[in-house]
Structures are given as C-alpha cells and as structure tokens.
Coordinates of C-alpha atoms in Angstrom, one line a residue:
M11 CA 4.5 12.7 8.9
A12 CA 3.1 15.9 10.4
H13 CA -0.4 14.4 10.8
S14 CA 0.6 11.0 12.2
Q15 CA -1.5 11.3 15.4
E16 CA -4.5 12.5 13.5
I17 CA -4.3 9.5 11.2
L18 CA -3.9 7.1 14.1
D19 CA -6.9 8.7 15.7
L20 CA -9.0 7.7 12.7
V21 CA -7.6 4.2 12.4
N22 CA -7.3 3.0 16.0
P23 CA -11.0 3.0 16.9
W24 CA -11.7 0.5 14.1
Q25 CA -9.0 -1.8 15.5
A26 CA -10.9 -2.1 18.7
V27 CA -14.4 -3.1 17.3
R28 CA -15.8 -6.4 16.3
F29 CA -18.6 -7.3 13.8
R30 CA -19.2 -10.7 15.5
Q31 CA -19.1 -12.2 18.9
T32 CA -16.7 -14.9 17.5
E33 CA -14.1 -12.4 16.4
I34 CA -11.0 -11.6 18.5
T35 CA -9.4 -8.2 17.9
L36 CA -5.7 -8.5 17.2
D37 CA -5.0 -5.9 19.8
K38 CA -6.7 -7.9 22.6
A39 CA -5.3 -11.2 21.4
I40 CA -1.7 -9.8 21.8
A41 CA -2.4 -8.1 25.1
S42 CA -3.9 -11.3 26.5
L43 CA -0.6 -13.2 25.9
Q44 CA 0.7 -11.5 29.0
S45 CA -2.2 -12.6 31.2
D46 CA -3.1 -15.9 32.9
H47 CA -5.9 -16.5 30.4
P48 CA -4.7 -15.8 26.9
L49 CA -7.5 -15.5 24.3
I50 CA -5.5 -17.5 21.8
S51 CA -3.3 -20.7 21.7
A52 CA -1.0 -22.1 19.1
K53 CA -1.3 -25.8 18.1
P54 CA 0.0 -28.1 15.4
V55 CA -2.6 -28.9 12.7
N56 CA -1.2 -32.3 11.9
S57 CA 1.1 -34.9 13.5
A58 CA 4.0 -33.8 11.2
G59 CA 4.0 -30.4 13.0
N60 CA 4.8 -28.5 9.8
R61 CA 1.8 -26.3 10.1
W62 CA 0.6 -24.6 13.3
M63 CA -2.5 -22.4 13.7
L64 CA -3.9 -20.0 16.3
Y65 CA -7.0 -21.3 18.1
Q66 CA -9.5 -19.7 20.5
G67 CA -8.2 -20.1 24.0
N68 CA -7.7 -23.8 24.7
T69 CA -10.5 -24.9 22.3
N70 CA -10.2 -26.6 19.0
K71 CA -11.9 -23.7 17.2
V72 CA -9.7 -21.7 14.9
A73 CA -9.2 -18.2 16.1
V74 CA -10.8 -15.6 13.8
L75 CA -8.9 -12.3 14.3
S76 CA -9.7 -8.8 13.1
H77 CA -7.7 -5.6 12.6
A78 CA -7.8 -2.4 10.6
G79 CA -5.2 -0.5 8.7
I80 CA -4.6 1.9 5.9
W81 CA -4.9 0.5 2.4
A82 CA -1.9 0.8 0.1
W83 CA -2.6 -1.3 -3.0
A84 CA -3.9 -4.7 -4.3
S85 CA -3.8 -6.9 -7.3
P86 CA -7.1 -6.9 -9.2
L87 CA -9.7 -8.0 -6.7
Q88 CA -11.5 -10.4 -9.0
T89 CA -8.6 -12.0 -10.9
G90 CA -5.3 -11.4 -9.0
N91 CA -2.3 -12.1 -11.2
F92 CA -4.2 -14.4 -13.5
V93 CA -4.4 -13.2 -17.1
P94 CA -5.7 -15.7 -19.8
E95 CA -3.7 -16.0 -23.0
G96 CA -4.7 -13.2 -25.4
Q97 CA -5.9 -10.8 -22.7
T98 CA -4.2 -7.6 -21.8
A99 CA -2.7 -7.6 -18.3
P100 CA -3.9 -4.8 -15.9
E101 CA -1.4 -2.2 -15.0
G102 CA 0.6 -2.8 -11.9
I103 CA 1.2 -6.5 -12.2
P104 CA 4.9 -7.3 -12.7
E105 CA 5.6 -9.2 -15.9
G106 CA 7.2 -12.1 -14.0
R107 CA 4.2 -12.5 -11.8
I108 CA 1.6 -13.0 -14.5
Q109 CA 0.1 -16.5 -14.8
S110 CA -1.9 -17.6 -17.8
M111 CA -2.8 -21.1 -16.6
P112 CA -4.9 -22.0 -13.5
N113 CA -2.4 -23.1 -10.9
Y114 CA -1.2 -22.5 -7.3
K115 CA 0.9 -19.6 -8.4
C116 CA -2.2 -17.6 -9.2
E117 CA -2.6 -15.3 -6.2
F118 CA -4.4 -12.2 -4.8
S119 CA -2.1 -9.7 -3.0
Y120 CA -3.3 -7.1 -0.6
A121 CA -1.0 -4.4 0.9
F122 CA -1.5 -2.2 4.0
D123 CA 0.5 1.0 4.4
T124 CA 2.4 0.7 7.7
T125 CA 4.5 3.9 7.5
V126 CA 2.3 5.6 10.2
D127 CA 0.5 2.7 11.8
D128 CA 2.9 -0.2 12.2
S129 CA 0.7 -2.3 14.4
F130 CA 0.5 -5.1 11.9
W131 CA 4.2 -5.6 12.1
N132 CA 4.4 -5.3 15.9
H133 CA 1.5 -7.7 16.4
V134 CA 2.7 -10.3 13.9
L135 CA 6.2 -10.2 15.4
A136 CA 4.6 -10.8 18.9
L137 CA 2.7 -13.8 17.5
E138 CA 5.9 -15.2 16.1
A139 CA 7.6 -14.8 19.4
F140 CA 4.7 -16.6 21.0
V141 CA 4.7 -19.6 18.7
T142 CA 8.5 -20.0 18.8
S143 CA 8.3 -20.2 22.6
H144 CA 6.6 -23.7 22.1
T145 CA 9.3 -26.4 22.3
N146 CA 7.5 -28.6 19.8
F147 CA 7.4 -25.9 17.1
N148 CA 10.1 -26.1 14.4
K149 CA 12.0 -29.0 16.0
A150 CA 14.4 -29.0 13.1
G151 CA 15.5 -25.5 14.1
R152 CA 15.0 -24.0 10.6
K153 CA 15.5 -20.3 10.2
R154 CA 12.8 -17.7 9.7
R155 CA 12.4 -17.0 6.0
G156 CA 13.4 -13.5 4.9
W157 CA 10.0 -12.5 3.4
Q158 CA 8.3 -10.1 5.8
S159 CA 10.5 -11.2 8.7
G160 CA 10.6 -7.6 10.0
R161 CA 14.3 -7.7 10.5
D162 CA 15.0 -4.9 8.2
P163 CA 13.2 -1.7 9.3
S164 CA 13.6 -0.2 5.8
L165 CA 11.3 -2.9 4.4
R166 CA 8.5 -2.3 6.9
S167 CA 6.6 0.4 5.0
K168 CA 4.0 -2.2 3.8
Y169 CA 2.5 -5.4 5.1
V170 CA 1.2 -7.8 2.5
V171 CA -1.3 -10.6 2.8
G172 CA -2.5 -13.0 0.1
A173 CA -5.0 -15.6 -1.1
K174 CA -5.1 -18.1 -3.8
V175 CA -7.1 -17.5 -7.0
F176 CA -7.8 -21.2 -7.6
S177 CA -8.1 -24.4 -5.6
R178 CA -7.9 -28.1 -6.3
R179 CA -11.3 -29.5 -7.6
T180 CA -13.1 -31.8 -5.1
P181 CA -16.6 -33.1 -4.7
L182 CA -17.2 -30.5 -2.1
N183 CA -16.4 -27.4 -4.2
A184 CA -17.7 -28.5 -7.6
K185 CA -20.5 -30.6 -9.2
D186 CA -19.7 -33.4 -11.5
T187 CA -20.9 -31.7 -14.7
N188 CA -19.0 -28.9 -16.4
T189 CA -20.9 -25.7 -17.3
A190 CA -19.7 -22.8 -19.3
D191 CA -21.2 -20.3 -16.9
G192 CA -19.5 -21.7 -13.9
S193 CA -22.7 -22.7 -12.1
E194 CA -21.1 -26.0 -11.0
F195 CA -18.7 -24.2 -8.7
N196 CA -19.7 -23.7 -5.1
V197 CA -18.4 -20.2 -4.4
P198 CA -20.0 -17.2 -2.6
Y199 CA -19.1 -14.7 -5.2
E200 CA -19.6 -14.0 -8.9
I201 CA -16.9 -15.6 -10.9
H202 CA -15.0 -13.3 -13.3
P203 CA -15.1 -14.3 -17.0
W204 CA -11.3 -14.6 -17.1
L205 CA -11.4 -17.3 -14.5
L206 CA -14.1 -19.2 -16.4
E207 CA -12.1 -18.9 -19.6
G208 CA -9.0 -20.3 -17.9
L209 CA -10.8 -23.2 -16.3
N210 CA -12.6 -24.1 -19.6
N211 CA -9.3 -23.9 -21.5
Y212 CA -7.5 -26.3 -19.1
P213 CA -10.1 -28.7 -17.6
E214 CA -7.3 -31.3 -17.2
L215 CA -5.8 -29.2 -14.4
F216 CA -8.8 -30.0 -12.1
Q217 CA -8.9 -26.4 -10.7
V218 CA -11.9 -24.4 -9.4
P219 CA -12.2 -20.8 -8.2
N220 CA -11.1 -20.6 -4.7
P221 CA -14.2 -21.0 -2.4
Q222 CA -12.2 -19.4 0.4
R223 CA -11.3 -16.3 -1.5
P224 CA -11.9 -13.3 0.8
M225 CA -15.1 -11.2 0.3
Y226 CA -15.1 -7.5 -0.2
Y227 CA -17.5 -5.1 1.5
D228 CA -18.1 -1.4 2.2
F229 CA -19.5 -0.4 5.6
A230 CA -21.5 2.8 6.0
N231 CA -24.4 3.9 8.2
G232 CA -24.4 0.7 10.1
I233 CA -24.8 -1.4 6.9
A234 CA -22.4 -3.6 5.1
K235 CA -22.7 -3.9 1.3
K236 CA -20.8 -5.8 -1.3
L237 CA -18.0 -3.6 -2.5
E238 CA -18.9 -4.2 -6.2
D239 CA -22.4 -2.9 -5.6
T240 CA -21.3 0.5 -4.4
N241 CA -20.3 3.7 -6.1
E242 CA -16.6 2.9 -5.4
P243 CA -16.3 -0.8 -6.3
T244 CA -12.7 -1.1 -5.4
F245 CA -10.5 -0.2 -2.5
E246 CA -8.4 2.9 -3.0
K247 CA -5.2 4.1 -1.5
N248 CA -5.7 5.6 2.0
D249 CA -9.0 3.8 2.6
I250 CA -9.4 2.6 6.1
V251 CA -10.0 -1.2 5.7
R252 CA -10.9 -3.7 8.2
V253 CA -9.6 -7.3 7.7
V254 CA -10.8 -10.6 9.3
F255 CA -8.3 -13.4 9.1
T256 CA -6.7 -16.6 10.5
V257 CA -3.1 -17.1 11.3
S258 CA -0.9 -20.1 10.4
F259 CA 2.8 -20.8 10.9
V260 CA 4.3 -23.0 8.2
V261 CA 7.6 -24.9 8.6
G262 CA 9.1 -25.7 5.2
T263 CA 12.3 -27.2 4.0
K264 CA 13.9 -23.8 3.5
G265 CA 12.6 -22.2 6.6
W266 CA 9.4 -21.2 8.4
Y267 CA 7.1 -18.2 7.9
T268 CA 3.8 -16.7 9.1
E269 CA 0.8 -17.0 6.8
I270 CA -2.1 -14.6 7.2
T271 CA -5.2 -15.9 5.4
P272 CA -7.8 -13.1 4.9
V273 CA -11.5 -14.0 5.2
E274 CA -13.0 -10.6 4.4
F275 CA -12.0 -7.0 3.8
T276 CA -14.4 -4.1 4.7
R277 CA -13.9 -0.4 3.9
V278 CA -15.0 1.5 7.0
G279 CA -13.6 5.0 6.2
K280 CA -11.0 7.1 4.5
I281 CA -8.0 9.2 5.5
P282 CA -8.7 12.8 4.3
E283 CA -6.3 13.9 1.5
A284 CA -5.3 16.9 3.6
L285 CA -3.7 14.5 6.1
T286 CA -1.8 12.4 3.5
S287 CA -0.7 15.0 0.9
S288 CA 3.1 15.2 0.4
A289 CA 2.7 19.0 0.1
D290 CA 2.1 19.4 3.8
P291 CA 1.9 23.1 4.6
S292 CA 2.3 22.4 8.3
A293 CA 5.8 21.0 7.6
V294 CA 7.1 24.5 6.6
P295 CA 7.4 27.2 9.2
D296 CA 5.0 30.1 8.6
I297 CA 6.0 33.7 8.4
T298 CA 5.4 35.9 11.5
S299 CA 2.0 37.2 12.2
D300 CA 3.1 40.9 12.0
F301 CA 3.9 40.5 8.3
A302 CA 1.4 42.6 6.3
R303 CA 0.7 41.8 2.7
L304 CA 0.6 44.6 0.1
E305 CA -2.8 46.1 -0.6
D306 CA -4.0 47.2 -4.0
G307 CA -4.0 51.0 -4.4
V308 CA -2.4 51.7 -0.9
P309 CA 0.6 54.1 -0.9
I310 CA 3.9 52.6 0.2
V311 CA 6.3 54.5 2.5
L312 CA 9.9 53.6 1.6
L313 CA 11.9 52.7 4.6
D314 CA 15.4 53.7 3.5
D315 CA 18.1 56.2 4.4
D316 CA 17.9 57.7 0.9
P317 CA 14.4 59.1 0.3
S318 CA 15.1 59.5 -3.4
L319 CA 15.8 55.8 -3.9
G320 CA 12.4 55.0 -5.4
K321 CA 12.4 58.0 -7.8
R322 CA 16.0 57.4 -8.9
K323 CA 15.3 53.7 -9.6
A324 CA 12.3 54.6 -11.8
Q325 CA 14.3 57.2 -13.7
D326 CA 17.2 54.8 -14.3
D327 CA 14.9 52.1 -15.6
L328 CA 13.3 54.6 -18.0
M329 CA 16.7 55.8 -19.3
E330 CA 18.0 52.3 -19.8
E331 CA 14.8 51.2 -21.7
H332 CA 15.2 54.0 -24.3
A333 CA 19.0 54.0 -24.6
P334 CA 20.5 52.9 -28.0
A335 CA 22.1 49.5 -28.0
K336 CA 25.9 49.6 -27.6
K337 CA 28.0 48.4 -30.5
P338 CA 31.3 46.7 -29.9
S339 CA 34.2 49.2 -30.2
S340 CA 36.4 46.7 -31.9
R341 CA 36.6 43.2 -33.4
S342 CA 38.1 41.9 -30.2
E343 CA 35.1 43.2 -28.2
A344 CA 32.6 41.6 -30.6
T345 CA 34.5 38.3 -30.4
R346 CA 34.6 38.6 -26.6
D347 CA 30.8 39.1 -26.5
T348 CA 30.2 36.1 -28.8
T349 CA 32.5 33.9 -26.7
E350 CA 30.8 35.0 -23.5
K351 CA 27.4 34.1 -24.9
E352 CA 28.7 30.7 -26.1
N353 CA 30.0 30.0 -22.7
E354 CA 26.7 31.0 -21.1
H355 CA 24.8 28.6 -23.4
R356 CA 27.3 25.8 -22.8
Q357 CA 27.0 26.3 -19.0
L358 CA 23.2 26.4 -19.3
G359 CA 23.3 23.1 -21.3
K360 CA 25.4 21.5 -18.6
Q361 CA 23.0 22.7 -15.9
N362 CA 20.0 21.3 -17.8
G363 CA 21.8 18.0 -18.4
V364 CA 22.3 17.8 -14.6
S365 CA 18.7 18.6 -14.0
R366 CA 17.5 16.0 -16.5
R367 CA 19.8 13.4 -15.0
S368 CA 18.6 14.3 -11.5
A369 CA 15.0 14.1 -12.6
S370 CA 15.4 10.8 -14.3
G371 CA 17.3 9.5 -11.3
S372 CA 14.4 10.6 -9.1
K373 CA 11.9 8.8 -11.3
A374 CA 14.0 5.6 -11.2
K375 CA 14.2 5.7 -7.5
S376 CA 10.5 6.3 -7.1

C-alpha cells in the first residue's frame, strides 16, 4: 500500500501509551524478554498444566497488556452471534455460526486489519516462542492448532480475538431471584433485550450475561466515554482501536493455542480515507510537468508536416456526413453485409459473456 508508512505513523504512537500504571504495553513486554528483567512471566494456572497465563514479572498478578491496531470488523457488539428464535439475524453473521440458545458457543468476535501493521502477529508469535521454551509447558508434546497459528502468510491479513456472550450462573454473578429486566445480573453494562429474551426462555440452562464481556469506549480530548453514548456508537472499519487484554495458552486434547481475552476496546482515532482508498492516485505515475492542458478559446497550432491536415479532415467529415447511403450493388453484397453484422453481434455477445463471467468470478472471489 502506497501510504503504509503514513498509516503506521498514526497507529504506532497509540501502541506506546498506557491508560493505567498497571498496564504493560505489548511492545515493551516483548522487548523485555531479551533483557535480564522481563516484564512478564508464564506460569501454569492449575496443577494439571493445561492452561498457562502471563503474569507481571515474577509476581502472581495477571499481566494486563495493551496494544492498538486498525479495526477491520466485529460481530454485533451487544449480542455477538446470538439471535433468539423468531428474530432476524444481523447481516454478516455466517448461517452456521448463529446460536439461538444461551450456551458456550455464543461468542463475540473482533478483528484487526493486519495488512499494514502486522505487529499483533509478530508479538503473539514471540509470546508463543516464549511459553514453549518452558520445559513444563505442553509435556504431552501436542501440536499447535492451525487456527491463527501464523504459519501461512496468506492467512495473516486479520487477527481475531473473542469473548463469550454468556457465562455459567453462580452466586457471584447473579442474585437468587429472577427478574424480567435482568436486574439480578451483576454486569457492568446494559443488557441487550435479546440476551434477556434468551435467558428467560431457557432458565434451565443456568446462564447469565458474561460479566467479563469487554467494555467499549471512545477517547477524545483526554476523556473516555462509553461508545454507545457517542455520535458513532459502534467501531467502524479503519478506526484506530486500543485493546486491553490478558493472554492464556491452552493445551487441549487436539493441540494447544493462544487465547487473547479482551478487557476493553477504545477508539482513539481514525485512518483518513485518503490513506486507505483502493483508488490510490499515488500508485499511478503522473504525466510530465511540461504537459499543458487545452484552454477554452485558445487557438491551436497544428504540429504536423502537412499544414492542410486540419482543414482537410474537417472537409472530409462534412462530406461524409451529407453523402447518401450506399446500396448493395448485388444480392451477394447485401448478404455479405448482413452476415458481417451477424458476426459482429455474435462476437460482441461472446465478449459480453466473458465480461460477465469475469465480473461474477471477481465477485465470488471477493
């Protein structure tokens, strides 16, 4: 992309700042792994060793990391892929991903565009190299799962993180009594009516809105506001979005993988459309500076060996315009004219067919 450096100049400063003393920027965390005093450590969460997390230095405090990137897309910020029965699914959710009952498959998905800034990929791969250097990690020697492994460069145009829509009901996240308005749930956000509808329809599933769902903010003029209270209540493509998150490494029966758990997303800026437009004028060489455009009403000097060229061309055009139409001199000539026209139409039809197939193929690829 012609404006790659300009885009990076807008994003990189937000990757280096913190909103809290307790945050560690992902850039610094990775850089510190080469020092004698790394800012993070990797430890197992339980005795089984099937889940490891990043901690602050050598403490038992979970490391809270921050980074910034270019927003690509997301599932609906309030409902994820959950759509109650009888409701119309929002555009963009694949049919096979839609869930109509509250369960662990109900998820939020958030994607960052990494075509220009691939720091997410590079840093996560560095973290994976760090955790796999521990001899106690993944003792069974299971392979890295294919999802977002980074092995295939052609699949590194986006980096996706996720969160659960629902959690298992416990005394800590819900009161004993059920209320239709959801006031029994201890969550820091307003619960969408769809979630309440699903929970009321299936109380036997013992689910609640996820109390750890990430929060959404907009940061401007030194003040953070809830995203839904702004003039742009959703993140848009090419927004610069800052994410705060924790990192786990999960060892399953079919392999291990990295789990990024977002805590909050904050819009801190936008990439100007002029830097992201596919019709990039700077990608096409410009004509030379000594080219002069025609000016209205200014005489033109013909630069040709035959000074009568301009006059003769005008006369020829005039004569041709008023000349009577030629009639075929014989039946064979008329037949030949008709055949030629049929061939022209047939050839044009073939060309249009190719164009349509090319266009439809392009749409299918996109």
